[in-house]
Short mmCIF file of C-alpha atoms in Angstrom, two decimals:
data_model
loop_
_atom_site.label_atom_id
_atom_site.label_comp_id
_atom_site.label_asym_id
_atom_site.label_seq_id
_atom_site.Cartn_x
_atom_site.Cartn_y
_atom_site.Cartn_z
CA ASN A 1 0.00 0.00 0.00
CA ASN A 2 2.77 2.40 0.89
CA ASN A 3 4.52 1.64 -2.38
CA GLY A 4 1.28 2.25 -4.23
CA GLU A 5 0.73 5.55 -2.44
CA SER A 6 4.29 6.71 -3.10
CA SER A 7 4.09 5.78 -6.77
CA SER A 8 0.76 7.55 -7.17
CA SER A 9 2.05 10.65 -5.40
CA SER A 10 5.23 10.65 -7.50
CA SER A 11 3.08 10.65 -10.63
CA LEU A 12 1.41 13.89 -9.57
CA PRO A 13 2.88 17.18 -10.80
CA GLN A 14 4.83 19.18 -8.22
CA SER A 15 2.32 22.02 -8.34
CA LYS A 16 -0.51 19.63 -7.38
CA ILE A 17 1.54 18.12 -4.53
CA ARG A 18 2.34 21.59 -3.23
CA GLN A 19 -1.34 22.54 -3.47
CA LEU A 20 -2.38 19.45 -1.47
CA LYS A 21 0.25 20.18 1.20
CA LEU A 22 -0.93 23.79 1.53
CA GLN A 23 -4.52 22.58 1.77
CA ARG A 24 -3.56 20.17 4.55
CA ILE A 25 -1.65 22.90 6.39
CA GLY A 26 -4.68 25.18 6.07
CA GLN A 27 -6.93 22.49 7.56
CA LEU A 28 -4.56 22.00 10.51
CA GLN A 29 -4.35 25.75 11.07
CA HIS A 30 -8.15 25.94 11.10
CA VAL A 31 -8.32 23.20 13.76
CA PHE A 32 -5.66 24.89 15.91
CA HIS A 33 -7.30 28.33 15.62
CA THR A 34 -10.68 26.79 16.48
CA MET A 35 -9.21 25.16 19.58
CA ALA A 36 -7.48 28.43 20.55
CA TYR A 37 -10.72 30.40 20.13
CA ALA A 38 -12.68 27.88 22.20
CA ASN A 39 -10.02 27.85 24.95
CA TYR A 40 -9.80 31.64 25.21
CA LEU A 41 -13.61 31.92 25.14
CA HIS A 42 -13.89 29.32 27.92
CA GLY A 43 -11.26 31.14 29.98
CA ALA A 44 -12.82 34.57 29.46
CA VAL A 45 -16.37 33.46 30.27
CA ASN A 46 -15.48 31.43 33.34
CA TYR A 47 -12.37 33.04 34.83
CA ALA A 48 -11.60 36.46 33.30
CA MET A 49 -14.91 38.10 32.43
CA ASP A 50 -13.60 41.63 33.08
CA GLN A 51 -10.07 41.23 31.71
CA PRO A 52 -9.61 42.69 28.20
CA PRO A 53 -6.48 40.63 27.31
CA MET A 54 -8.39 37.34 27.41
CA TRP A 55 -11.20 38.72 25.25
CA LYS A 56 -8.60 40.23 22.89
CA ARG A 57 -6.94 36.83 22.45
CA CYS A 58 -10.36 35.29 21.85
CA LEU A 59 -11.06 37.95 19.21
CA ASP A 60 -7.66 37.44 17.55
CA SER A 61 -8.36 33.70 17.24
CA ALA A 62 -11.77 34.43 15.71
CA LEU A 63 -10.16 36.75 13.18
CA LEU A 64 -7.57 34.14 12.24
CA LEU A 65 -10.40 31.69 11.55
CA ASN A 66 -11.79 34.14 9.00
CA ASN A 67 -8.52 35.60 7.80
CA ASN A 68 -8.30 33.73 4.48
CA GLY A 69 -4.56 34.15 4.35
CA TYR A 70 -4.55 37.91 4.84
CA ASN A 71 -1.13 39.00 6.14
CA ASN A 72 -0.40 35.60 7.63
CA ASP A 73 3.31 36.45 7.75
CA ARG A 74 2.74 39.45 10.00
CA ASP A 75 3.57 38.91 13.64
CA ASP A 76 2.59 42.23 15.23
CA ASP A 77 0.20 41.87 18.15
CA ASP A 78 -2.37 44.31 16.81
CA SER A 79 -2.31 43.33 13.13
CA SER A 80 -5.97 42.30 13.27
CA TYR A 81 -6.90 45.92 13.79
CA SER A 82 -4.23 47.94 12.04
CA ASN A 83 -0.55 48.39 11.49
CA GLY A 84 1.72 50.69 13.48
CA ASN A 85 0.33 53.75 11.70
CA GLY A 86 -3.30 52.78 12.31
CA SER A 87 -3.96 51.85 8.67
CA GLU A 88 -4.77 48.72 6.66
CA LEU A 89 -7.73 47.66 8.77
CA ASN A 90 -8.54 44.09 7.84
CA TYR A 91 -12.31 44.54 8.10
CA LYS A 92 -13.01 41.42 6.03
CA ALA A 93 -11.89 39.19 8.91
CA TYR A 94 -14.62 40.72 11.08
CA PHE A 95 -17.41 39.32 8.85
CA ASN A 96 -17.55 36.47 11.30
CA SER A 97 -20.15 35.78 14.00
CA ARG A 98 -17.42 34.49 16.35
CA THR A 99 -16.27 38.09 16.81
CA ILE A 100 -19.62 39.16 18.33
CA GLN A 101 -19.14 37.85 21.86
CA PRO A 102 -15.56 39.09 22.43
CA LEU A 103 -16.34 42.48 20.86
CA ASN A 104 -19.46 42.92 22.99
CA ASN A 105 -17.45 42.27 26.14
CA MET A 106 -14.55 44.49 25.06
CA ILE A 107 -17.07 47.29 24.47
CA ARG A 108 -18.61 46.66 27.89
CA ILE A 109 -15.20 46.89 29.58
CA ALA A 110 -14.21 50.03 27.62
CA GLN A 111 -17.46 51.75 28.61
CA ALA A 112 -16.98 50.76 32.25
CA LYS A 113 -13.56 52.46 32.14
CA GLY A 114 -15.05 55.56 30.51
CA ASN A 115 -13.17 55.00 27.24
CA GLU A 116 -16.00 55.99 24.90
CA LYS A 117 -13.68 56.50 21.93
CA ARG A 118 -12.50 52.90 22.09
CA ALA A 119 -16.06 51.67 22.61
CA LYS A 120 -17.19 53.47 19.44
CA GLU A 121 -14.30 52.06 17.43
CA LEU A 122 -15.20 48.56 18.54
CA SER A 123 -18.92 49.16 17.89
CA LEU A 124 -18.12 49.79 14.22
CA LEU A 125 -16.38 46.41 14.05
CA LEU A 126 -19.20 44.78 16.01
CA ALA A 127 -21.64 45.88 13.32
CA VAL A 128 -19.44 44.04 10.80
CA GLY A 129 -19.54 40.93 13.02
CA TYR A 130 -23.35 40.96 13.07
CA LEU A 131 -23.37 41.25 9.27
CA GLY A 132 -21.03 38.25 9.20
CA GLY A 133 -23.67 36.35 11.17
CA VAL A 134 -26.25 37.38 8.58
CA ARG A 135 -24.04 36.10 5.77
CA GLU A 136 -23.56 32.78 7.56
CA ARG A 137 -27.31 32.32 7.99
CA LEU A 138 -27.93 33.22 4.36
CA MET A 139 -25.32 30.66 3.34
CA ASP A 140 -27.18 28.07 5.41
CA MET A 141 -30.40 29.04 3.64
CA LYS A 142 -28.73 28.56 0.26
CA THR A 143 -27.38 25.14 1.18
CA THR A 144 -30.42 23.81 3.05
CA ASN A 145 -31.06 20.10 2.62
CA GLN A 146 -33.43 19.70 -0.32
CA ASP A 147 -35.12 16.61 1.11
CA GLY A 148 -38.04 18.64 2.37
CA GLY A 149 -37.52 18.11 6.07
CA THR A 150 -36.60 14.43 6.11
CA ALA A 151 -33.22 15.29 7.62
CA SER A 152 -34.81 17.00 10.61
CA SER A 153 -36.95 13.98 11.41
CA THR A 154 -33.81 11.85 11.91
CA ASP A 155 -31.85 14.43 13.91
CA GLY A 156 -32.70 12.71 17.19
CA GLU A 157 -31.47 9.36 15.94
CA GLY A 158 -28.27 10.97 14.68
CA ASP A 159 -27.63 12.60 18.05
CA GLU A 160 -28.11 9.26 19.83
CA LYS A 161 -25.65 7.58 17.50
CA LYS A 162 -23.11 10.33 18.15
CA LYS A 163 -23.49 9.89 21.90
CA LYS A 164 -22.89 6.15 21.59
CA LYS A 165 -19.76 6.54 19.46
CA LYS A 166 -16.53 5.70 21.25
CA MET A 167 -13.95 8.44 21.60
CA SER A 168 -11.55 6.54 19.34
CA ALA A 169 -14.18 6.58 16.59
CA LEU A 170 -14.67 10.35 16.67
CA SER A 171 -13.10 12.47 13.96
CA VAL A 172 -10.84 15.42 14.76
CA THR A 173 -13.68 17.81 13.96
CA GLU A 174 -16.06 15.93 16.28
CA LEU A 175 -13.49 15.90 19.09
CA VAL A 176 -12.89 19.64 18.77
CA GLN A 177 -16.63 20.27 18.68
CA LYS A 178 -17.36 18.12 21.74
CA PHE A 179 -14.44 18.93 24.04
CA TYR A 180 -13.65 22.52 23.07
CA ILE A 181 -16.51 24.35 21.35
CA ASP A 182 -19.59 22.80 22.95
CA ARG A 183 -18.24 23.14 26.50
CA THR A 184 -18.85 26.92 26.47
CA PRO A 185 -22.49 27.58 25.54
CA LEU A 186 -23.21 30.73 23.58
CA PRO A 187 -25.42 33.42 25.14
CA ILE A 188 -29.03 32.59 24.39
CA GLU A 189 -29.47 35.77 22.33
CA LEU A 190 -26.73 34.61 19.95
CA GLU A 191 -28.22 31.11 19.74
CA ILE A 192 -31.67 32.28 18.63
CA MET A 193 -30.69 35.24 16.47
CA THR A 194 -32.45 35.36 13.12
CA VAL A 195 -31.45 37.46 10.12
CA PRO A 196 -33.83 40.33 11.05
CA SER A 197 -32.59 40.39 14.66
CA LEU A 198 -28.94 40.33 13.53
CA LEU A 199 -29.60 43.23 11.18
CA GLU A 200 -31.31 45.11 14.00
CA TYR A 201 -28.32 44.55 16.27
CA ALA A 202 -26.00 45.69 13.47
CA LYS A 203 -27.99 48.92 13.17
CA LYS A 204 -27.83 49.40 16.94
CA ALA A 205 -24.05 48.88 16.96
CA LEU A 206 -23.62 51.29 14.06
CA SER A 207 -25.78 53.92 15.75
CA ALA A 208 -23.41 53.80 18.74
CA CYS A 209 -20.64 55.12 16.49
CA ASP A 210 -20.18 58.71 15.51
CA ALA A 211 -20.55 59.00 11.76
CA PRO A 212 -16.97 59.76 10.63
CA THR A 213 -16.37 62.72 8.34
CA ILE A 214 -13.46 63.16 5.96
CA GLU A 215 -12.87 66.65 7.35
CA ASP A 216 -11.92 65.25 10.76
CA ASP A 217 -8.45 64.15 9.69
CA VAL A 218 -6.53 63.48 6.50
CA SER A 219 -4.85 60.33 7.85
CA SER A 220 -5.73 56.95 6.38
CA SER A 221 -7.45 55.59 9.50
CA PRO A 222 -10.43 58.02 9.48
CA LYS A 223 -10.76 57.48 5.72
CA GLU A 224 -11.04 53.72 6.24
CA SER A 225 -13.53 54.23 9.08
CA LEU A 226 -15.58 56.51 6.84
CA ILE A 227 -15.61 53.99 4.00
CA LEU A 228 -16.40 51.11 6.38
CA TYR A 229 -19.22 53.05 8.06
CA TYR A 230 -21.08 53.66 4.81
CA TYR A 231 -20.17 50.24 3.45
CA ILE A 232 -21.92 48.69 6.46
CA GLN A 233 -25.02 50.78 5.77
CA GLU A 234 -25.10 49.59 2.15
CA GLN A 235 -24.49 45.98 3.18
CA MET A 236 -27.37 46.05 5.67
CA ASP A 237 -29.79 47.07 2.92
CA HIS A 238 -28.36 44.54 0.49
CA LEU A 239 -28.42 41.64 2.97
CA ALA A 240 -31.94 42.51 4.13
CA GLU A 241 -33.13 42.34 0.51
CA GLU A 242 -31.25 39.07 -0.11
CA SER A 243 -32.78 37.59 3.04
CA MET A 244 -36.28 38.47 1.86
CA ILE A 245 -35.60 36.82 -1.50
CA TRP A 246 -34.31 33.58 0.04
CA SER A 247 -37.13 33.49 2.58
CA ASP A 248 -39.59 33.72 -0.29
CA VAL A 249 -37.73 30.96 -2.16
CA HIS A 250 -38.00 28.69 0.89
CA ARG A 251 -41.67 29.57 1.34
CA GLN A 252 -42.49 28.68 -2.26
CA TYR A 253 -40.41 25.50 -2.03
CA ARG A 254 -42.30 24.35 1.08
CA ALA A 255 -45.59 25.18 -0.60
CA MET A 256 -44.54 23.06 -3.59
CA LEU A 257 -43.68 20.13 -1.29
CA ASN A 258 -47.08 20.39 0.41
CA ARG A 259 -48.81 20.15 -2.95
CA LYS A 260 -46.68 17.16 -4.02
CA PRO A 261 -48.63 13.85 -3.72
CA GLU A 262 -47.14 11.39 -1.25
CA SER A 263 -45.42 8.36 -2.70
CA GLY A 264 -47.27 5.07 -2.37
CA VAL A 265 -50.71 6.67 -2.02
CA ALA A 266 -53.29 5.16 -4.36
CA SER A 267 -54.77 7.70 -6.78
#
């Protein structure tokens, strides 16, 4: 078998082998970042609720999970926000619902210390996190099982089978989910958030920010904040419209299934 594997791998072009190695490294990085996020979240929730460093590490891990290779070779501690000059904000990494909980707590701590400027800066990024949650839910809507609800009827059986599986039979993903992610329950408001509620929270977070103006400063940081502020406003309208479209698609699909005659019923 090993000889067969080596011969088959040697027959592959070097570019394909390199691509497969990079893909494997990316998968391992995702697992490690997921474990780091879950560990920091567990520590912050249970032992360091009012300590910004723990929430900051939790946020950094969440950003790495959604980084998509952006500036992976940078090792500065604050690269997720900006560089030394306060520019190059990697806002794309914040389109990620995992950023919501750490950002909310960092805002809470900043407000408790009277640092309103920092709280407003983080509120702008929090609005992006809520929009990331909207995107994730829309992606779920687009990839919903097309079996018309048959999957949901067997969910209970699937859960029982998972409980009965031995630890040695669990995959890496299942182990990470069970022993790292699931051990720290999300706040109930995050668990039950729908697209409309996420959009409402995004509006609330955005309203907590002062609308930046280009006259305030000519440096790059206010320009990026200005662009991001109005980009968020446009994205909220766009995602709300997309959500309505997909909700209507699902409604019509369910109506079609209800009209479909059941199999095996005599006509």
